[in-house]
Amino acid sequence: FSMEMHCVFFNEKFGSFTNVLRQQNEEVLVMAFFLQVPEDDCSCYQRGNRMLDPLVKVAASIKDKDTIALILRDDIVDIILDKMESTDYYTYSGSLTTPKYNEIVKWVIYHTPICISHQQ
């Protein structure tokens, strides 16, 4: 895949992600999406995937691997709703992918990639 994207969600009752990390239960939902630049015969290859424009804009601000990019909920809702209609996903209980690797995550991994253009 060209890229993997994780959308991390938690209940606002915790106030912050730092407070969520203190929990012992599965309090975090991570939706994982694969993104793929297709062969040049795909309609997405030239025009791009307009649904991803808000992500592309935020991604331009990422300068190194430790940069955290926050995206507004309204900017990703179309992507998520589009994939939520799919039954092509895996789910399991697991951990965060960053240290301390807290085992508080319910993972949902969508198998079918999202089409992106090379420019995106």
Backbone as a ProteinNet text record, in pm:
[ID]
protein_1_A
[PRIMARY]
FSMEMHCVFFNEKFGSFTNVLRQQNEEVLVMAFFLQVPEDDCSCYQRGNRMLDPLVKVAASIKDKDTIALILRDDIVDIILDKMESTDYYTYSGSLTTPKYNEIVKWVIYHTPICISHQQ
[TERTIARY]
84.1	0	88.3	35.8	110.4	114.2	10	-1.1	-99.9	-82.8	-179	-220.9	-350.2	-402	-477.3	-449	-521.3	-604.8	-732.5	-822	-848.8	-811.5	-818.6	-933.1	-1018.4	-1135.6	-1140	-1189.1	-1212.9	-1329.5	-1388.6	-1504	-1460.8	-1534.6	-1499.4	-1512.7	-1575.4	-1587	-1449.4	-1346.9	-1211.7	-1140.7	-1189.4	-1132.6	-1008.3	-919.9	-796.9	-748.2	-662.6	-606.8	-516.3	-451.3	-367.1	-449.4	-571	-658.6	-702.3	-721.5	-759.7	-648.3	-524.6	-410.9	-403.8	-470.7	-473	-574	-654.7	-760.1	-703.8	-774.1	-733.9	-820.7	-933.2	-1026.5	-1005.2	-1072.1	-1069.3	-1148.2	-1078.9	-1144	-1112.5	-1033.4	-991.8	-1036.8	-1089	-1122.2	-1027.6	-958.7	-872.8	-926.4	-958.5	-1000.6	-880.1	-836.1	-718.5	-762.3	-709.7	-741.1	-611.5	-613.5	-501.5	-534.4	-434.5	-451.6	-354.7	-400.3	-319.7	-325.4	-209.1	-203.5	-224.5	-329.8	-363.1	-281.4	-303.5	-246.5	-306.5	-241.5	-285.4	-417.5	-476.1	-604.3	-723.7	-698.6	-805.8	-844.7	-972.7	-1018.8	-959.5	-926	-869.1	-725	-657.5	-515.4	-488.3	-570	-548.6	-615.3	-739.5	-815.4	-800.3	-755	-741.9	-874.6	-869.7	-987.3	-1023.1	-1121.3	-1158.3	-1198.3	-1246.5	-1285	-1163.8	-1044.2	-922.4	-858.9	-915.4	-855.9	-823.3	-913	-878.1	-755.1	-740.8	-624.7	-496.9	-506.9	-390.3	-341.1	-433.5	-397.6	-323.2	-374.2	-309.5	-175.4	-170.7	-47.1	68	36.8	141.2	213.8	150.8	213.1	303.8	304.3	385.9	529.6	620.4	761.1	851.3	814.2	895.9	807.6	866.6	790.4	722.3	765	705.6	596.6	565.2	461.9	324.6	244.4	106.1	17.5	-64.1	-154.1	-297.2	-364.1	-503.1	-594.6	-695.4	-790.9	-929	-1003.9	-1137.7	-1229	-1315.2	-1408.6	-1487.3	-1535	-1615.3	-1536.3	-1404.7	-1322	-1298.8	-1321.6	-1300.2	-1427.8	-1538.8	-1662.7	-1702.1	-1680.1	-1716.2	-1634.7	-1507.4	-1421.2	-1468.7	-1492.6	-1531	-1668.5	-1764.2	-1898.2	-1897.8	-1818.1	-1809.2	-1759.1	-1658.2	-1601.7	-1689	-1761.5	-1843.3	-1956	-1992.7	-2095.4	-2041.2	-1911.3	-1847	-1847.9	-1856.3	-1842.2	-1706	-1620	-1488.7	-1384.7	-1393.9	-1301.2	-1271.6	-1164.1	-1125.8	-1132.3	-1157.3	-1157	-1089.3	-1017.3	-953.9	-919.9	-896.7	-852.8	-701.1	-644.8	-499.9	-447.5	-334.4	-266.5	-241.8	-198.4	-152.1	-24.7	9.9	131.2	249.1	231	335.4	362.6	484.5	515.5	417.9	380.3	382.6	298.3	250.9	176.4	58.2	-12.8	-127.1	-226	-268.6	-363.8	-506.4	-544.5	-675.3	-749.5	-709.7	-760.9	-849.2	-959.7	-1039.5	-1004.4	-940.3	-897.4	-1003.8	-1024.6	-1108.5	-1022.4	-989.3	-900.3	-978.7	-987.7	-1060.9	-967.9	-1012.3	-929.3	-915.1	-1022.1	-1019.5	-956.2	-851.1	-783.9	-866.3	-835	-893	-801.8	-860.9	-785.6	-736.8	-607.3	-551	-468.1	-446.5	-362.5	-217.1	-126.6	15.9	42.4	-25.9	-6.4	-52.4	-155.9	-204.7	-105.2
-118.7	0	124.7	232	357.1	426.8	404.6	476.2	403.3	421.2	371.1	488.8	497.8	608.5	551.4	605.2	566.6	684.1	660.3	759.4	711	791.9	753.3	827.5	752.2	809.7	768.1	860.1	827.8	911.4	867.1	935.8	1070.3	1174.3	1309.2	1325.1	1228.2	1236.6	1235.8	1185.1	1182.3	1316.2	1403.1	1536.7	1546.9	1448.9	1451.3	1308.7	1293.9	1161.7	1116.8	1210.2	1177.8	1108.8	1157.1	1093.8	954.6	935.7	804.1	703.2	746.3	655.9	599.5	661.3	613.1	500.2	473.1	372.8	232.2	134.8	-5.2	-80.1	-22.6	-88.4	-39	-105.4	-60.7	68.2	178.3	308.8	383.5	322	386.8	301	366.7	299.7	354.1	264.7	305.6	241.5	326.4	279.2	294	183.3	183.6	169.5	257.3	258.3	248.7	169.8	164.4	254.3	325.2	411	364	366.5	312.5	401.6	430.8	496.6	385.9	396.1	288.7	297.3	199.7	204.2	323.5	370.1	491.5	478.5	360.4	347.6	373	400.9	429.5	577.1	605.7	745	832.8	774.9	850.1	892.6	822.3	846.9	991.5	1048.2	1184.1	1290.4	1268.7	1374.8	1372	1261.8	1251.7	1217.8	1199	1164.8	1289	1364.2	1491.8	1473	1356.8	1329.5	1342.1	1325.2	1329.6	1467.9	1567.3	1701.7	1756.3	1743.8	1794.7	1724.3	1594.5	1521.5	1565.3	1587.4	1630.8	1765.7	1854	1986.6	1976.9	1895.4	1879.2	1807.1	1707.8	1631.4	1720	1825.4	1917.1	1985.4	1989.7	2054.4	1959.5	1832.6	1734.3	1742.5	1771.6	1791.3	1674.6	1597.6	1483.5	1375.8	1262.1	1146	1167.2	1262.9	1287.2	1393.6	1445.1	1547.7	1484.9	1548	1505	1600.2	1543.7	1624.9	1599.2	1703.5	1691.1	1734.4	1653.6	1680.7	1690.1	1789.1	1806.7	1691.6	1654.7	1545.3	1565.1	1686.6	1712.8	1693.5	1705.9	1691.3	1546.4	1452.3	1312.5	1229.6	1291.3	1215.4	1146.2	1209.2	1145.8	1019.8	1025.6	908.9	794.1	825.1	722.1	664.9	750.8	701.4	614.9	652.7	573.6	433.1	421.9	291.4	214.2	284.8	216.3	136.6	171	94.7	-39.5	-55.5	-178.4	-282.4	-406.9	-516.1	-582.8	-519	-572.5	-520.2	-566.2	-519.4	-630.8	-610.4	-699.7	-618.7	-685.7	-617	-705.5	-642.3	-716	-620	-675.5	-597.4	-594.8	-474.8	-463.9	-343.3	-294.3	-185.7	-68	40.7	154.9	114.4	187.2	156.9	242.9	315.7	403.3	367.7	392.7	361.5	430	373.5	258	142.6	150.4	42.8	-5.9	88.8	58	-32.7	-137.4	-232.3	-186.3	-76.6	-15.5	12.3	-57.4	-23.6	-133.6	-92.8	-179.5	-136.4	-223.6	-194.5	-236.9	-153.8	-187	-157.8	-262.1	-247.6	-279.1	-179.8	-195.4	-252.3	-359.2	-433	-363.5	-308.3	-246.5	-108	-83.4	46.7	160.8	280.6	403.5	448.9	484.6	529.7	673.1	696.2	831.5	853	976.3	1005.3	1019.1	1012.1	1028.4	1166.8	1270.1	1405.5	1418.4	1346.3	1354.1	1289.6
0	0	0	-53.6	-59.1	76.3	155.5	282.7	372.9	501.9	599.7	686.5	714.1	794.4	914.1	1032.2	1153.4	1200.9	1221.7	1282.5	1424.4	1521.7	1662.7	1729.2	1798.2	1862.9	2009.3	2091.9	2231.9	2281.5	2390.4	2447.4	2505	2469.8	2516.6	2667.6	2735.2	2881.5	2949	2878.9	2935	2922.8	2838.5	2825.9	2739.9	2750.2	2670.6	2648.5	2548.4	2521	2635.4	2701.3	2817	2924.7	2948.4	3047.5	3002.7	2874.7	2822.2	2849	2838.1	2857.3	2998.6	3091.9	3230.7	3250.6	3150.9	3161.7	3140.8	3194.9	3180.8	3079.8	3044.1	2952.3	2810.1	2717.1	2577.8	2566.7	2569.6	2563.9	2434.9	2348	2223.8	2106.4	2004.6	1879.4	1773.1	1704.9	1594	1467	1371	1239.4	1147.2	1090.3	1003.1	858	775.4	632.6	553	448.3	354.9	237.1	187.6	70.4	-36.6	-160.7	-269.2	-392	-449	-579.5	-682.3	-762.4	-856.6	-985.6	-1070.2	-1204.9	-1277.9	-1381.6	-1450.5	-1525.5	-1529.2	-1598	-1505.6	-1380.3	-1284.6	-1294.1	-1283	-1293	-1183	-1071	-958.6	-986.2	-1076.2	-1100	-1140	-1227.2	-1275.8	-1189.3	-1154	-1086.6	-935.1	-880.4	-736.1	-669.8	-540.9	-462.4	-380.7	-425.1	-361.3	-215.3	-181	-43.3	50.4	-4.4	76.3	85.3	19.9	18.9	158.2	257.9	392.1	450.9	424.7	474.6	404.2	274.4	196.8	247.9	278.2	328.2	462	552.7	683.4	668.5	581.1	562.1	516.3	444.5	397.1	512.9	630.9	746.7	825.2	789.9	861.5	812.2	904.4	868	906.8	1009.9	1049.7	1110.7	1142.8	1188.7	1323.5	1401.7	1533.1	1531.9	1414.9	1404	1425.1	1507.7	1528.3	1450.3	1363.9	1281.9	1325.9	1368.9	1411.5	1298.4	1275.5	1169	1232.1	1193.1	1248	1207.9	1299.3	1275.9	1147.2	1123.5	1003.9	875.2	882.6	763	722.3	812.2	776.6	776.1	809.7	822.5	691.9	576.8	450	424.6	456.1	437.1	525.2	650	746	714.1	685.9	654.6	530.1	431.5	309.5	340.3	424	458.3	557.6	644.1	744	680.4	558.6	488.5	441	443	398.1	509.6	470	566.9	550.1	473.6	441.4	540.9	665.8	768.7	868.3	942.2	1050.8	1179.4	1290.2	1418.8	1523.3	1612.5	1720.8	1834.6	1951.6	2066.8	2065.8	2083.5	2077.2	2151.7	2105.6	2175.8	2082.8	2144.2	2066.4	1992.6	1889.1	1812.2	1856.6	1964.5	2017.3	2163.4	2212.3	2352.1	2446.1	2533.3	2619.8	2566.8	2447	2381	2464.9	2523.9	2610.2	2537.5	2606.1	2548	2577	2514.2	2538.7	2407.8	2300.5	2167.9	2110.3	2053.8	1967.2	1825.5	1750	1613.6	1513.3	1413.4	1298.4	1175.8	1101.7	986.6	859.8	773.4	647.7	541.4	479.2	384.6	249.6	196.5	64.1	71.7	-6.9	1.4	-58.1	-12	-66.1	-179.5	-290.9	-407.7	-387.5	-412.6	-408.7	-535.4	-569.7	-685.8	-642.5	-737.5	-708	-647.8	-695.8	-645.1	-500.1	-464.6	-327.4	-233.4
[MASK]
++++++++++++++++++++++++++++++++++++++++++++++++++++++++++++++++++++++++++++++++++++++++++++++++++++++++++++++++++++++++

